[in-house]
mmCIF file of C-alpha atoms and ligand atoms in Angstrom:
data_model
loop_
_atom_site.group_PDB
_atom_site.id
_atom_site.type_symbol
_atom_site.label_atom_id
_atom_site.label_comp_id
_atom_site.label_asym_id
_atom_site.label_seq_id
_atom_site.Cartn_x
_atom_site.Cartn_y
_atom_site.Cartn_z
ATOM 1 C CA MET A 1 13.185 -7.821 5.616
ATOM 2 C CA LEU A 2 12.708 -11.338 4.219
ATOM 3 C CA GLY A 3 11.341 -14.152 6.345
ATOM 4 C CA ASP A 4 9.429 -17.386 6.279
ATOM 5 C CA THR A 5 6.080 -15.790 7.049
ATOM 6 C CA GLN A 6 4.658 -12.671 5.462
ATOM 7 C CA GLY A 7 3.957 -9.525 7.464
ATOM 8 C CA ARG A 8 0.481 -8.656 8.637
ATOM 9 C CA LYS A 9 -1.810 -5.884 7.459
ATOM 10 C CA PHE A 10 -2.980 -3.605 10.239
ATOM 11 C CA ASP A 11 -4.937 -0.340 10.373
ATOM 12 C CA GLY A 12 -3.601 2.625 12.258
ATOM 13 C CA TYR A 13 -0.905 5.272 12.292
ATOM 14 C CA VAL A 14 2.818 4.994 13.011
ATOM 15 C CA THR A 15 5.465 7.747 12.839
ATOM 16 C CA ASP A 16 8.251 5.606 11.323
ATOM 17 C CA TYR A 17 7.504 3.830 8.049
ATOM 18 C CA VAL A 18 8.341 3.425 4.373
ATOM 19 C CA VAL A 19 5.756 4.405 1.748
ATOM 20 C CA PHE A 20 6.194 2.471 -1.465
ATOM 21 C CA ASP A 21 4.574 2.223 -4.863
ATOM 22 C CA LEU A 22 4.980 0.159 -8.015
ATOM 23 C CA GLU A 23 4.389 0.796 -11.669
ATOM 24 C CA THR A 24 3.675 -2.382 -13.618
ATOM 25 C CA THR A 25 2.967 -3.708 -17.109
ATOM 26 C CA GLY A 26 -0.685 -4.248 -16.107
ATOM 27 C CA ILE A 27 -3.024 -5.233 -13.310
ATOM 28 C CA SER A 28 -2.589 -9.014 -13.224
ATOM 29 C CA CYS A 29 -0.718 -10.217 -10.124
ATOM 30 C CA THR A 30 0.082 -13.447 -11.964
ATOM 31 C CA THR A 31 1.292 -12.401 -15.415
ATOM 32 C CA ASP A 32 2.273 -8.729 -15.165
ATOM 33 C CA ARG A 33 5.668 -7.433 -14.071
ATOM 34 C CA VAL A 34 7.126 -4.521 -12.186
ATOM 35 C CA ILE A 35 8.698 -1.708 -14.239
ATOM 36 C CA GLU A 36 9.319 0.840 -11.478
ATOM 37 C CA ILE A 37 9.523 0.752 -7.690
ATOM 38 C CA SER A 38 9.857 3.812 -5.481
ATOM 39 C CA ALA A 39 9.813 4.445 -1.757
ATOM 40 C CA VAL A 40 10.013 7.279 0.763
ATOM 41 C CA LYS A 41 11.444 6.578 4.213
ATOM 42 C CA VAL A 42 9.853 8.465 7.090
ATOM 43 C CA GLN A 43 11.138 8.852 10.623
ATOM 44 C CA GLY A 44 9.295 10.848 13.255
ATOM 45 C CA ALA A 45 6.635 11.729 10.628
ATOM 46 C CA LYS A 46 9.307 13.412 8.447
ATOM 47 C CA ALA A 47 10.549 12.166 5.074
ATOM 48 C CA VAL A 48 14.273 11.417 5.441
ATOM 49 C CA ASP A 49 15.248 9.345 2.390
ATOM 50 C CA GLU A 50 14.022 8.231 -1.023
ATOM 51 C CA PHE A 51 14.473 5.194 -3.246
ATOM 52 C CA SER A 52 13.486 4.925 -6.890
ATOM 53 C CA ALA A 53 14.457 2.570 -9.692
ATOM 54 C CA LEU A 54 13.238 1.650 -13.141
ATOM 55 C CA VAL A 55 13.174 -2.071 -13.849
ATOM 56 C CA ASN A 56 13.696 -4.037 -17.051
ATOM 57 C CA PRO A 57 10.593 -6.270 -17.067
ATOM 58 C CA GLU A 58 12.051 -8.564 -19.767
ATOM 59 C CA MET A 59 8.812 -8.203 -21.682
ATOM 60 C CA LYS A 60 7.198 -5.577 -23.855
ATOM 61 C CA ILE A 61 5.288 -2.907 -21.932
ATOM 62 C CA PRO A 62 1.701 -2.820 -23.273
ATOM 63 C CA PHE A 63 0.885 0.550 -24.782
ATOM 64 C CA ARG A 64 -2.129 1.008 -22.489
ATOM 65 C CA ALA A 65 0.196 0.685 -19.459
ATOM 66 C CA SER A 66 2.644 3.244 -20.898
ATOM 67 C CA GLN A 67 -0.268 5.617 -21.448
ATOM 68 C CA VAL A 68 -0.979 5.551 -17.694
ATOM 69 C CA ASN A 69 2.521 5.591 -16.198
ATOM 70 C CA HIS A 70 4.489 7.231 -19.047
ATOM 71 C CA ILE A 71 7.153 4.524 -18.871
ATOM 72 C CA TYR A 72 8.125 3.215 -22.304
ATOM 73 C CA ASP A 73 10.229 0.255 -23.491
ATOM 74 C CA ASP A 74 13.255 2.388 -24.377
ATOM 75 C CA MET A 75 13.343 3.810 -20.830
ATOM 76 C CA VAL A 76 13.755 0.379 -19.220
ATOM 77 C CA LYS A 77 15.824 -1.544 -21.770
ATOM 78 C CA ASP A 78 19.105 -0.795 -19.937
ATOM 79 C CA ALA A 79 17.608 -0.865 -16.430
ATOM 80 C CA PRO A 80 18.486 -3.690 -14.008
ATOM 81 C CA VAL A 81 16.155 -6.686 -13.670
ATOM 82 C CA PHE A 82 13.767 -6.856 -10.703
ATOM 83 C CA GLU A 83 15.763 -9.463 -8.753
ATOM 84 C CA LYS A 84 18.571 -6.900 -8.332
ATOM 85 C CA VAL A 85 16.245 -3.934 -7.663
ATOM 86 C CA LEU A 86 14.116 -5.864 -5.174
ATOM 87 C CA ALA A 87 17.256 -6.762 -3.195
ATOM 88 C CA ASP A 88 18.150 -3.038 -3.050
ATOM 89 C CA PHE A 89 14.576 -2.256 -1.958
ATOM 90 C CA ASP A 90 14.827 -4.904 0.773
ATOM 91 C CA ALA A 91 18.033 -3.259 2.064
ATOM 92 C CA PHE A 92 16.354 0.170 1.959
ATOM 93 C CA ILE A 93 13.256 -0.824 3.958
ATOM 94 C CA GLY A 94 14.916 -3.037 6.588
ATOM 95 C CA ASP A 95 12.276 -4.096 9.086
ATOM 96 C CA MET A 96 10.191 -0.911 8.863
ATOM 97 C CA VAL A 97 6.409 -0.887 8.486
ATOM 98 C CA LEU A 98 5.338 -0.469 4.851
ATOM 99 C CA VAL A 99 2.607 1.979 3.852
ATOM 100 C CA GLY A 100 0.870 2.359 0.507
ATOM 101 C CA HIS A 101 -2.396 2.903 -1.303
ATOM 102 C CA ASN A 102 -4.275 -0.260 -2.272
ATOM 103 C CA ILE A 103 -1.135 -2.285 -1.478
ATOM 104 C CA HIS A 104 -3.097 -5.080 0.232
ATOM 105 C CA THR A 105 -4.674 -6.210 -3.029
ATOM 106 C CA PHE A 106 -1.993 -5.025 -5.463
ATOM 107 C CA ASP A 107 1.575 -3.974 -4.650
ATOM 108 C CA MET A 108 2.184 -6.423 -1.772
ATOM 109 C CA LYS A 109 1.094 -9.297 -4.009
ATOM 110 C CA PHE A 110 3.727 -8.384 -6.633
ATOM 111 C CA ILE A 111 6.652 -8.031 -4.218
ATOM 112 C CA GLN A 112 5.712 -11.155 -2.251
ATOM 113 C CA ARG A 113 5.314 -13.149 -5.467
ATOM 114 C CA ASP A 114 8.717 -12.073 -6.761
ATOM 115 C CA ALA A 115 10.583 -12.372 -3.433
ATOM 116 C CA PHE A 116 9.312 -15.937 -3.209
ATOM 117 C CA LEU A 117 10.211 -16.612 -6.830
ATOM 118 C CA TYR A 118 13.802 -15.320 -6.465
ATOM 119 C CA TRP A 119 14.674 -16.334 -2.905
ATOM 120 C CA GLY A 120 11.979 -18.669 -1.586
ATOM 121 C CA ARG A 121 11.294 -16.106 1.170
ATOM 122 C CA VAL A 122 8.752 -13.320 1.594
ATOM 123 C CA PHE A 123 8.697 -9.829 3.098
ATOM 124 C CA ALA A 124 7.978 -10.075 6.830
ATOM 125 C CA ASN A 125 7.295 -6.333 7.146
ATOM 126 C CA ASP A 126 3.876 -5.464 8.560
ATOM 127 C CA TYR A 127 1.979 -3.016 6.389
ATOM 128 C CA ILE A 128 -0.773 -0.384 6.399
ATOM 129 C CA ASP A 129 -3.073 0.195 3.421
ATOM 130 C CA THR A 130 -4.169 3.839 3.179
ATOM 131 C CA LEU A 131 -7.181 2.808 1.066
ATOM 132 C CA ALA A 132 -8.705 1.034 4.097
ATOM 133 C CA LEU A 133 -7.938 4.057 6.304
ATOM 134 C CA SER A 134 -9.439 6.559 3.874
ATOM 135 C CA ARG A 135 -12.685 4.581 3.587
ATOM 136 C CA GLN A 136 -12.954 4.734 7.384
ATOM 137 C CA CYS A 137 -11.868 8.353 7.889
ATOM 138 C CA LEU A 138 -13.494 9.925 4.822
ATOM 139 C CA PRO A 139 -16.785 8.038 4.280
ATOM 140 C CA GLN A 140 -18.228 11.150 2.602
ATOM 141 C CA LEU A 141 -15.918 10.735 -0.420
ATOM 142 C CA SER A 142 -17.360 8.726 -3.291
ATOM 143 C CA ASN A 143 -13.922 7.893 -4.705
ATOM 144 C CA HIS A 144 -10.823 6.928 -2.761
ATOM 145 C CA LYS A 145 -8.131 6.942 -5.411
ATOM 146 C CA LEU A 146 -4.887 8.533 -4.233
ATOM 147 C CA THR A 147 -5.499 11.594 -6.412
ATOM 148 C CA ASP A 148 -9.008 11.969 -4.909
ATOM 149 C CA LEU A 149 -7.466 12.041 -1.428
ATOM 150 C CA ALA A 150 -4.788 14.501 -2.538
ATOM 151 C CA ASN A 151 -7.522 16.759 -3.920
ATOM 152 C CA HIS A 152 -9.507 16.471 -0.706
ATOM 153 C CA TYR A 153 -6.501 17.475 1.402
ATOM 154 C CA ARG A 154 -5.311 20.065 -1.151
ATOM 155 C CA ILE A 155 -2.021 18.273 -1.668
ATOM 156 C CA ALA A 156 -0.322 18.933 -5.022
ATOM 157 C CA ALA A 157 -0.718 15.955 -7.353
ATOM 158 C CA ASP A 158 2.105 16.835 -9.766
ATOM 159 C CA GLY A 159 3.543 13.870 -11.637
ATOM 160 C CA ALA A 160 0.780 11.537 -10.470
ATOM 161 C CA HIS A 161 1.162 7.932 -11.676
ATOM 162 C CA ARG A 162 4.937 7.877 -11.579
ATOM 163 C CA ALA A 163 5.931 5.861 -8.543
ATOM 164 C CA LEU A 164 8.080 8.364 -6.615
ATOM 165 C CA ALA A 165 5.592 11.227 -7.094
ATOM 166 C CA ASP A 166 2.821 8.944 -5.851
ATOM 167 C CA CYS A 167 4.909 7.967 -2.789
ATOM 168 C CA ARG A 168 5.470 11.626 -1.856
ATOM 169 C CA MET A 169 1.749 12.333 -2.267
ATOM 170 C CA ASN A 170 0.802 9.194 -0.334
ATOM 171 C CA GLN A 171 3.133 10.139 2.520
ATOM 172 C CA LYS A 172 1.346 13.472 2.974
ATOM 173 C CA VAL A 173 -2.050 11.772 2.715
ATOM 174 C CA PHE A 174 -1.051 9.182 5.347
ATOM 175 C CA GLU A 175 -0.064 11.943 7.786
ATOM 176 C CA LYS A 176 -3.492 13.576 7.252
ATOM 177 C CA LEU A 177 -5.258 10.245 7.764
ATOM 178 C CA GLY A 178 -3.218 9.775 10.948
ATOM 179 C CA GLU A 179 -4.643 13.079 12.236
ATOM 180 C CA ALA A 180 -8.152 12.098 11.140
ATOM 181 C CA LEU A 181 -7.897 8.835 13.093
ATOM 182 C CA GLN A 182 -7.606 10.951 16.254
ATOM 183 C CA SER A 183 -10.742 12.982 15.590
ATOM 184 C CA PRO A 184 -13.707 12.230 17.900
ATOM 185 C CA ALA A 185 -16.112 11.853 14.957
ATOM 186 C CA VAL A 186 -13.983 9.137 13.379
ATOM 187 C CA LYS A 187 -13.176 7.438 16.696
ATOM 188 C CA ARG A 188 -16.841 7.173 17.655
ATOM 189 C CA ASN A 189 -17.562 4.923 14.663
ATOM 190 C CA MET A 190 -14.311 3.023 14.743
ATOM 191 C CA LYS A 191 -13.008 -0.057 16.475
ATOM 192 C CA ILE A 192 -9.648 -1.726 15.939
ATOM 193 C CA CYS A 193 -9.617 -5.516 16.293
ATOM 194 C CA PRO A 194 -7.678 -6.442 19.459
ATOM 195 C CA ARG A 195 -6.659 -9.753 17.906
ATOM 196 C CA CYS A 196 -5.183 -8.646 14.555
ATOM 197 C CA GLY A 197 -5.081 -4.822 14.510
ATOM 198 C CA GLN A 198 -7.406 -4.289 11.531
ATOM 199 C CA LEU A 199 -10.469 -2.062 11.438
ATOM 200 C CA MET A 200 -13.709 -3.686 12.553
ATOM 201 C CA ARG A 201 -17.019 -3.108 10.778
ATOM 202 C CA LYS A 202 -20.557 -2.878 12.062
ATOM 203 C CA ARG A 203 -22.448 -5.865 10.711
ATOM 204 C CA SER A 204 -25.948 -7.118 11.238
ATOM 205 C CA GLY A 205 -26.775 -10.694 12.087
ATOM 206 C CA ARG A 206 -29.698 -12.704 13.354
ATOM 207 C CA PHE A 207 -29.474 -11.104 16.804
ATOM 208 C CA GLY A 208 -28.932 -7.514 15.694
ATOM 209 C CA GLU A 209 -25.828 -5.421 15.052
ATOM 210 C CA PHE A 210 -22.331 -6.459 16.083
ATOM 211 C CA TRP A 211 -18.709 -5.542 15.389
ATOM 212 C CA GLY A 212 -16.992 -7.930 12.988
ATOM 213 C CA CYS A 213 -13.287 -7.869 12.101
ATOM 214 C CA GLY A 214 -12.523 -6.355 8.677
ATOM 215 C CA GLY A 215 -9.911 -9.094 8.306
ATOM 216 C CA TYR A 216 -12.666 -11.742 8.050
ATOM 217 C CA PRO A 217 -12.334 -14.598 7.074
ATOM 218 C CA GLY A 218 -8.631 -14.442 8.072
ATOM 219 C CA CYS A 219 -9.697 -13.182 11.506
ATOM 220 C CA ARG A 220 -13.114 -14.110 12.938
ATOM 221 C CA TYR A 221 -13.078 -11.874 16.015
ATOM 222 C CA THR A 222 -16.453 -10.293 16.862
ATOM 223 C CA GLU A 223 -17.750 -8.090 19.656
ATOM 224 C CA ASN A 224 -21.231 -7.111 20.800
ATOM 225 C CA ILE A 225 -22.274 -3.492 20.318
HETATM 226 ZN ZN1 LIG B 301 -9.170 -9.209 13.609
#
């Protein structure tokens, strides 16, 4: 759903959402381009629909990117350009909450950049990043890549690194993280910012420990412990 202001990141669990994932020509949010976008729509915690499209990036895909995502130039040469695919994605997601792994620093930046480029508008959908949730719920894990979480929860990781397979895996992981958020052990060490909905962190300052919003410096809410 496109609007004048972009949606907000928040931390928590919802039962209705769209998981999405991108494959790209590389990791730069300024020069790299999308080559695949996939999504799984979930209602009442159940997957009900899927979306997946290859994209012609109008540039050569670097070999090192193809090695990771197994998408090669000849696979995308007849695919539609991203302006068309992103419009279809927008219709698919409507105003639902978006969910994804590491989307706050990666995927959201690509789709907001391109929505603004094509239409002068941005996605107003609020979104949840499962990377932030997993760091909170599974502090014992040393790595929080999606495949690490799938391993932890014994979720099959077949076809990892293609966008739709990653969405299906991420959807199952998000449901597990939603359960973990309810566990007393996690709740005891967790506080959600009442101002912006993001996880708060224990910080230490001159006068001892306090809760500080994880959205700092965007949100400066604090609370005494
Ligand atoms: Zn906050």
